Amino acid sequence: MTRRLLLALGLILAALLAVPQGASADDKMKVAASFSILGDMVKQVGDDRVDVVTFVGPNGDAHVYEPTPADAKALSESKILFINGLGLEGWMTRLENSSGFKGKVVTASTGVNPRKMVEDEKTITDPHAWQSLANGRLYVTNIRDGLIAVDPEGKSFYEANTAKYLDEIVKEESDVKAALAALPQDRRKIITSHGAFGYFGAAYGLEIIAPEGVSTESEASARDVAKIIRQIKAEHIPAVFMENITDHRLLDQIASETGAKIGGELYTDALSPADGPAPSYLDMFRHNVGALTAALSS
Ligand SMILES: [Zn+2]
């Protein structure tokens, strides 16, 4: 064997030995998150130490979901499960039971001041708390604490990622407030198809009108639509918005009968795929605020 070859082999060996511990997917801690927005937050905090499986993916509806056998297997292999809580994931208990999952469950919305919403003529707890960035910061600290509880060796890693992410959220929060504060007072009302913006409206000074009696689980009747059209005319609502998870035909009809502007698509309960306009929690805010200000500022 030549010296040159030995040297080359030595370099390869050195390179192999230099691979850091924890770099392969098998060594990462498996964690589960119920839906895409939460999954992104967990990835931000857990980064390289975790392998995140998300059950309800991009553009999926986290209110209604049919878990698959693959979900049950993935959950059974996970050390920790992050859920939103506030009644969002009615399907999760069944998934937990079928998977035999015995790990830690973290409710990311713990500490949030819950709002109420009306759905199908019933008053329920509004689960969409992530639509306020102040609540998002609570979610992130709950995620951090959960990861530290099951992986104490990663404490300083999770704390550093969390600190950096919280800074980004705070910056986005001030951008959102500044953009929406610039809207005229008489152009701060919107109607959306599914009413997921209660927390958003309360945090940033928009009045969000949800079409009454409409949920992702039921189709609006002709009577519902007529009521909404009267509501838009009476309250001079300037713009209607579609959400990425609900039927667009309802809002098209409303817009054509009232002359209210169609303000584009808002991301509420799910992120977009990676190549879409809202692939992360913070991208979702940037996209939504851009769509809102474009429709409402003139
Ligand atoms: Zn929703």
CSV table of C-alpha atoms and ligand atoms in Angstrom, one decimal:
chain,number,residue,atom,x,y,z
A,1,MET,CA,0.0,0.0,0.0
A,2,THR,CA,1.4,3.4,-0.9
A,3,ARG,CA,1.9,6.2,1.6
A,4,ARG,CA,-0.5,8.2,-0.4
A,5,LEU,CA,-3.3,5.7,-0.1
A,6,LEU,CA,-2.6,5.3,3.6
A,7,LEU,CA,-2.9,9.0,4.0
A,8,ALA,CA,-6.2,9.0,2.1
A,9,LEU,CA,-7.6,6.2,4.3
A,10,GLY,CA,-6.4,8.0,7.4
A,11,LEU,CA,-8.3,11.2,6.3
A,12,ILE,CA,-11.4,9.2,5.6
A,13,LEU,CA,-11.2,7.5,9.0
A,14,ALA,CA,-10.7,11.0,10.6
A,15,ALA,CA,-13.8,12.3,8.8
A,16,LEU,CA,-15.8,9.3,10.0
A,17,LEU,CA,-14.7,9.7,13.6
A,18,ALA,CA,-15.5,13.5,13.4
A,19,VAL,CA,-19.3,12.8,12.7
A,20,PRO,CA,-20.9,14.3,15.8
A,21,GLN,CA,-23.0,12.2,18.1
A,22,GLY,CA,-26.7,12.6,17.5
A,23,ALA,CA,-26.3,13.5,13.8
A,24,SER,CA,-28.1,10.4,12.4
A,25,ALA,CA,-31.9,10.3,12.3
A,26,ASP,CA,-31.9,7.1,14.5
A,27,ASP,CA,-30.3,8.9,17.4
A,28,LYS,CA,-32.8,11.8,17.4
A,29,MET,CA,-35.6,11.7,19.9
A,30,LYS,CA,-38.9,10.9,18.2
A,31,VAL,CA,-41.6,13.4,19.1
A,32,ALA,CA,-45.2,13.9,17.8
A,33,ALA,CA,-47.3,17.0,17.2
A,34,SER,CA,-51.0,17.0,16.4
A,35,PHE,CA,-51.0,19.5,13.5
A,36,SER,CA,-48.7,21.5,11.2
A,37,ILE,CA,-48.5,24.8,13.1
A,38,LEU,CA,-47.6,23.1,16.3
A,39,GLY,CA,-45.2,20.8,14.5
A,40,ASP,CA,-43.3,23.8,13.2
A,41,MET,CA,-43.0,25.3,16.7
A,42,VAL,CA,-41.7,22.0,18.0
A,43,LYS,CA,-39.1,21.8,15.2
A,44,GLN,CA,-37.9,25.4,16.0
A,45,VAL,CA,-37.3,24.5,19.6
A,46,GLY,CA,-36.1,20.9,19.2
A,47,ASP,CA,-34.1,21.4,15.9
A,48,ASP,CA,-31.5,18.7,15.4
A,49,ARG,CA,-32.2,16.8,18.6
A,50,VAL,CA,-35.7,15.8,17.6
A,51,ASP,CA,-37.5,14.0,14.8
A,52,VAL,CA,-41.0,15.4,14.6
A,53,VAL,CA,-44.0,13.6,13.2
A,54,THR,CA,-47.0,15.7,12.5
A,55,PHE,CA,-50.4,14.0,12.2
A,56,VAL,CA,-52.5,16.7,10.4
A,57,GLY,CA,-50.2,18.0,7.7
A,58,PRO,CA,-50.2,21.2,5.5
A,59,ASN,CA,-53.7,22.4,4.5
A,60,GLY,CA,-55.2,19.7,6.7
A,61,ASP,CA,-58.2,20.2,9.0
A,62,ALA,CA,-57.1,19.6,12.6
A,63,HIS,CA,-60.8,19.8,13.8
A,64,VAL,CA,-61.7,16.6,12.0
A,65,TYR,CA,-59.1,14.0,11.2
A,66,GLU,CA,-59.1,10.3,10.7
A,67,PRO,CA,-55.9,8.9,12.2
A,68,THR,CA,-54.2,6.2,10.2
A,69,PRO,CA,-52.4,3.0,11.4
A,70,ALA,CA,-49.1,4.8,10.4
A,71,ASP,CA,-50.0,7.6,12.8
A,72,ALA,CA,-50.6,5.0,15.6
A,73,LYS,CA,-47.2,3.4,14.9
A,74,ALA,CA,-45.5,6.8,14.8
A,75,LEU,CA,-47.1,7.9,18.1
A,76,SER,CA,-46.2,4.6,19.8
A,77,GLU,CA,-42.5,5.3,18.9
A,78,SER,CA,-42.6,8.9,20.2
A,79,LYS,CA,-41.4,10.0,23.6
A,80,ILE,CA,-43.6,13.0,23.9
A,81,LEU,CA,-46.8,14.2,22.2
A,82,PHE,CA,-47.7,17.9,21.8
A,83,ILE,CA,-51.3,18.9,21.4
A,84,ASN,CA,-53.1,22.2,21.2
A,85,GLY,CA,-55.9,21.4,23.6
A,86,LEU,CA,-58.9,23.8,24.0
A,87,GLY,CA,-61.0,21.1,22.4
A,88,LEU,CA,-59.2,21.2,19.0
A,89,GLU,CA,-58.2,17.6,18.6
A,90,GLY,CA,-61.3,15.5,19.4
A,91,TRP,CA,-59.8,12.6,17.5
A,92,MET,CA,-56.6,12.4,19.6
A,93,THR,CA,-57.9,10.2,22.5
A,94,ARG,CA,-58.8,7.5,20.1
A,95,LEU,CA,-55.3,7.7,18.5
A,96,GLU,CA,-53.6,7.6,21.9
A,97,ASN,CA,-55.6,4.5,22.9
A,98,SER,CA,-55.1,2.7,19.6
A,99,SER,CA,-51.3,3.4,19.7
A,100,GLY,CA,-50.7,2.3,23.3
A,101,PHE,CA,-48.7,5.5,23.7
A,102,LYS,CA,-47.4,5.9,27.3
A,103,GLY,CA,-45.2,9.0,26.8
A,104,LYS,CA,-45.7,12.5,28.1
A,105,VAL,CA,-48.5,14.7,26.7
A,106,VAL,CA,-48.0,18.4,26.6
A,107,THR,CA,-50.9,20.8,26.0
A,108,ALA,CA,-49.2,23.7,24.3
A,109,SER,CA,-52.0,26.2,25.0
A,110,THR,CA,-51.5,25.8,28.8
A,111,GLY,CA,-51.7,29.2,30.4
A,112,VAL,CA,-53.7,30.8,27.6
A,113,ASN,CA,-56.7,32.9,28.5
A,114,PRO,CA,-59.4,31.0,26.5
A,115,ARG,CA,-62.0,32.8,24.3
A,116,LYS,CA,-65.4,31.5,23.4
A,117,MET,CA,-66.8,31.1,19.9
A,118,VAL,CA,-70.2,30.1,18.5
A,119,GLU,CA,-70.2,27.1,16.2
A,120,ASP,CA,-73.3,25.3,15.0
A,121,GLU,CA,-75.3,27.6,17.3
A,122,LYS,CA,-73.4,26.3,20.4
A,123,THR,CA,-71.0,28.3,22.4
A,124,ILE,CA,-67.7,26.5,22.7
A,125,THR,CA,-64.1,27.2,23.7
A,126,ASP,CA,-62.3,28.8,20.8
A,127,PRO,CA,-59.3,26.6,20.1
A,128,HIS,CA,-57.4,28.9,17.7
A,129,ALA,CA,-55.2,30.5,20.4
A,130,TRP,CA,-52.1,30.3,18.2
A,131,GLN,CA,-53.5,33.2,16.1
A,132,SER,CA,-52.1,35.6,18.8
A,133,LEU,CA,-48.4,35.8,18.8
A,134,ALA,CA,-48.5,36.5,22.6
A,135,ASN,CA,-50.1,33.1,23.0
A,136,GLY,CA,-47.6,31.7,20.5
A,137,ARG,CA,-44.8,32.6,23.0
A,138,LEU,CA,-46.7,30.6,25.7
A,139,TYR,CA,-46.9,27.7,23.3
A,140,VAL,CA,-43.1,27.9,22.7
A,141,THR,CA,-42.2,28.0,26.4
A,142,ASN,CA,-44.5,25.0,27.1
A,143,ILE,CA,-42.8,23.1,24.3
A,144,ARG,CA,-39.4,23.9,25.7
A,145,ASP,CA,-40.4,22.7,29.2
A,146,GLY,CA,-41.8,19.6,27.7
A,147,LEU,CA,-38.7,18.7,25.8
A,148,ILE,CA,-36.5,19.4,28.7
A,149,ALA,CA,-38.6,17.1,30.9
A,150,VAL,CA,-38.1,14.1,28.6
A,151,ASP,CA,-34.6,15.0,27.5
A,152,PRO,CA,-32.8,16.9,30.3
A,153,GLU,CA,-29.4,16.5,28.6
A,154,GLY,CA,-30.7,18.9,25.9
A,155,LYS,CA,-31.7,21.6,28.4
A,156,SER,CA,-29.2,24.3,27.3
A,157,PHE,CA,-29.8,23.5,23.6
A,158,TYR,CA,-33.6,23.9,24.0
A,159,GLU,CA,-33.2,27.0,26.0
A,160,ALA,CA,-31.0,28.7,23.5
A,161,ASN,CA,-33.3,27.8,20.6
A,162,THR,CA,-36.3,29.0,22.5
A,163,ALA,CA,-34.6,32.3,23.4
A,164,LYS,CA,-33.8,32.9,19.7
A,165,TYR,CA,-37.3,31.9,18.5
A,166,LEU,CA,-39.0,34.0,21.1
A,167,ASP,CA,-37.0,37.0,19.9
A,168,GLU,CA,-38.2,36.3,16.3
A,169,ILE,CA,-41.8,36.1,17.6
A,170,VAL,CA,-41.5,39.4,19.5
A,171,LYS,CA,-40.2,41.1,16.4
A,172,GLU,CA,-43.0,39.7,14.2
A,173,GLU,CA,-45.5,40.8,16.9
A,174,SER,CA,-44.3,44.4,16.6
A,175,ASP,CA,-44.4,44.2,12.8
A,176,VAL,CA,-48.0,42.9,12.9
A,177,LYS,CA,-49.2,45.6,15.3
A,178,ALA,CA,-47.6,48.4,13.3
A,179,ALA,CA,-49.1,47.1,10.0
A,180,LEU,CA,-52.6,46.7,11.4
A,181,ALA,CA,-52.5,49.9,13.5
A,182,ALA,CA,-52.0,51.8,10.2
A,183,LEU,CA,-55.5,50.7,8.9
A,184,PRO,CA,-58.3,53.3,8.9
A,185,GLN,CA,-60.8,52.8,11.8
A,186,ASP,CA,-63.7,52.2,9.4
A,187,ARG,CA,-61.9,49.5,7.6
A,188,ARG,CA,-61.2,47.1,10.4
A,189,LYS,CA,-64.0,44.6,9.9
A,190,ILE,CA,-63.6,41.4,8.0
A,191,ILE,CA,-65.6,38.2,7.5
A,192,THR,CA,-63.9,34.9,7.2
A,193,SER,CA,-65.3,31.5,6.2
A,194,HIS,CA,-64.5,29.7,9.4
A,195,GLY,CA,-64.1,32.2,12.2
A,196,ALA,CA,-60.6,31.2,13.3
A,197,PHE,CA,-59.5,34.8,14.0
A,198,GLY,CA,-61.0,35.6,17.3
A,199,TYR,CA,-57.7,35.7,19.1
A,200,PHE,CA,-56.1,37.5,16.2
A,201,GLY,CA,-58.8,40.2,16.1
A,202,ALA,CA,-58.7,40.8,19.9
A,203,ALA,CA,-54.9,41.0,19.9
A,204,TYR,CA,-54.5,43.3,16.9
A,205,GLY,CA,-57.7,45.4,16.8
A,206,LEU,CA,-59.6,43.9,14.0
A,207,GLU,CA,-63.3,43.0,14.2
A,208,ILE,CA,-63.7,39.5,12.9
A,209,ILE,CA,-67.2,38.5,11.8
A,210,ALA,CA,-67.7,34.8,11.4
A,211,PRO,CA,-70.5,33.6,9.2
A,212,GLU,CA,-73.0,32.3,11.8
A,213,GLY,CA,-73.7,28.6,12.0
A,214,VAL,CA,-70.8,27.6,9.7
A,215,SER,CA,-68.1,25.3,10.8
A,216,THR,CA,-65.6,23.1,8.9
A,217,GLU,CA,-67.9,20.2,9.7
A,218,SER,CA,-71.1,21.5,8.2
A,219,GLU,CA,-72.1,23.2,4.9
A,220,ALA,CA,-73.8,26.6,5.2
A,221,SER,CA,-77.5,26.5,4.2
A,222,ALA,CA,-79.1,29.0,1.8
A,223,ARG,CA,-80.7,30.6,4.9
A,224,ASP,CA,-77.2,31.0,6.5
A,225,VAL,CA,-75.8,32.6,3.4
A,226,ALA,CA,-78.7,35.0,3.2
A,227,LYS,CA,-78.2,36.0,6.8
A,228,ILE,CA,-74.5,36.6,6.2
A,229,ILE,CA,-75.2,38.7,3.2
A,230,ARG,CA,-77.6,40.9,5.2
A,231,GLN,CA,-74.9,41.1,7.9
A,232,ILE,CA,-72.2,42.3,5.5
A,233,LYS,CA,-74.5,45.0,4.0
A,234,ALA,CA,-75.8,46.2,7.4
A,235,GLU,CA,-72.3,46.4,8.9
A,236,HIS,CA,-70.5,47.7,5.8
A,237,ILE,CA,-67.9,45.0,6.0
A,238,PRO,CA,-65.3,45.8,3.3
A,239,ALA,CA,-63.6,42.5,2.7
A,240,VAL,CA,-64.3,38.8,2.9
A,241,PHE,CA,-61.5,36.2,3.3
A,242,MET,CA,-61.1,32.6,2.5
A,243,GLU,CA,-59.3,30.2,4.7
A,244,ASN,CA,-57.1,27.5,3.4
A,245,ILE,CA,-59.1,24.6,4.7
A,246,THR,CA,-62.7,25.5,3.9
A,247,ASP,CA,-64.9,25.5,0.9
A,248,HIS,CA,-64.4,28.7,-1.2
A,249,ARG,CA,-67.8,28.6,-2.9
A,250,LEU,CA,-69.6,30.2,0.0
A,251,LEU,CA,-67.4,33.3,0.1
A,252,ASP,CA,-67.5,33.6,-3.7
A,253,GLN,CA,-71.3,33.8,-3.6
A,254,ILE,CA,-71.3,36.2,-0.7
A,255,ALA,CA,-68.8,38.5,-2.4
A,256,SER,CA,-70.7,38.6,-5.6
A,257,GLU,CA,-73.9,39.5,-3.9
A,258,THR,CA,-72.6,42.1,-1.6
A,259,GLY,CA,-69.8,43.8,-3.5
A,260,ALA,CA,-67.4,43.1,-0.6
A,261,LYS,CA,-63.8,42.5,-1.7
A,262,ILE,CA,-62.4,39.0,-1.8
A,263,GLY,CA,-59.3,39.4,0.3
A,264,GLY,CA,-57.4,36.3,-0.7
A,265,GLU,CA,-56.6,33.3,1.3
A,266,LEU,CA,-55.7,33.4,5.0
A,267,TYR,CA,-53.9,30.5,6.7
A,268,THR,CA,-55.6,29.7,10.0
A,269,ASP,CA,-55.5,26.1,11.1
A,270,ALA,CA,-52.7,24.7,9.0
A,271,LEU,CA,-49.5,25.8,7.2
A,272,SER,CA,-49.1,25.6,3.5
A,273,PRO,CA,-46.7,23.0,1.9
A,274,ALA,CA,-43.0,24.0,2.0
A,275,ASP,CA,-43.3,25.7,-1.4
A,276,GLY,CA,-46.4,27.7,-0.5
A,277,PRO,CA,-46.8,31.1,1.1
A,278,ALA,CA,-47.0,30.0,4.7
A,279,PRO,CA,-44.7,27.1,5.4
A,280,SER,CA,-43.9,28.2,9.0
A,281,TYR,CA,-45.8,29.7,11.9
A,282,LEU,CA,-44.1,33.1,11.4
A,283,ASP,CA,-44.5,32.9,7.6
A,284,MET,CA,-48.2,32.4,8.2
A,285,PHE,CA,-48.5,35.7,10.1
A,286,ARG,CA,-46.5,37.5,7.4
A,287,HIS,CA,-48.7,36.2,4.7
A,288,ASN,CA,-52.0,36.8,6.6
A,289,VAL,CA,-51.0,40.4,7.5
A,290,GLY,CA,-50.0,41.1,4.0
A,291,ALA,CA,-53.3,39.8,2.7
A,292,LEU,CA,-55.3,41.8,5.3
A,293,THR,CA,-53.5,45.1,4.8
A,294,ALA,CA,-53.7,44.7,1.0
A,295,ALA,CA,-57.5,44.3,1.1
A,296,LEU,CA,-58.3,46.8,3.9
A,297,SER,CA,-56.0,49.7,3.4
A,298,SER,CA,-57.9,51.1,0.4
B,1,ZN,ZN,-60.3,26.0,13.1
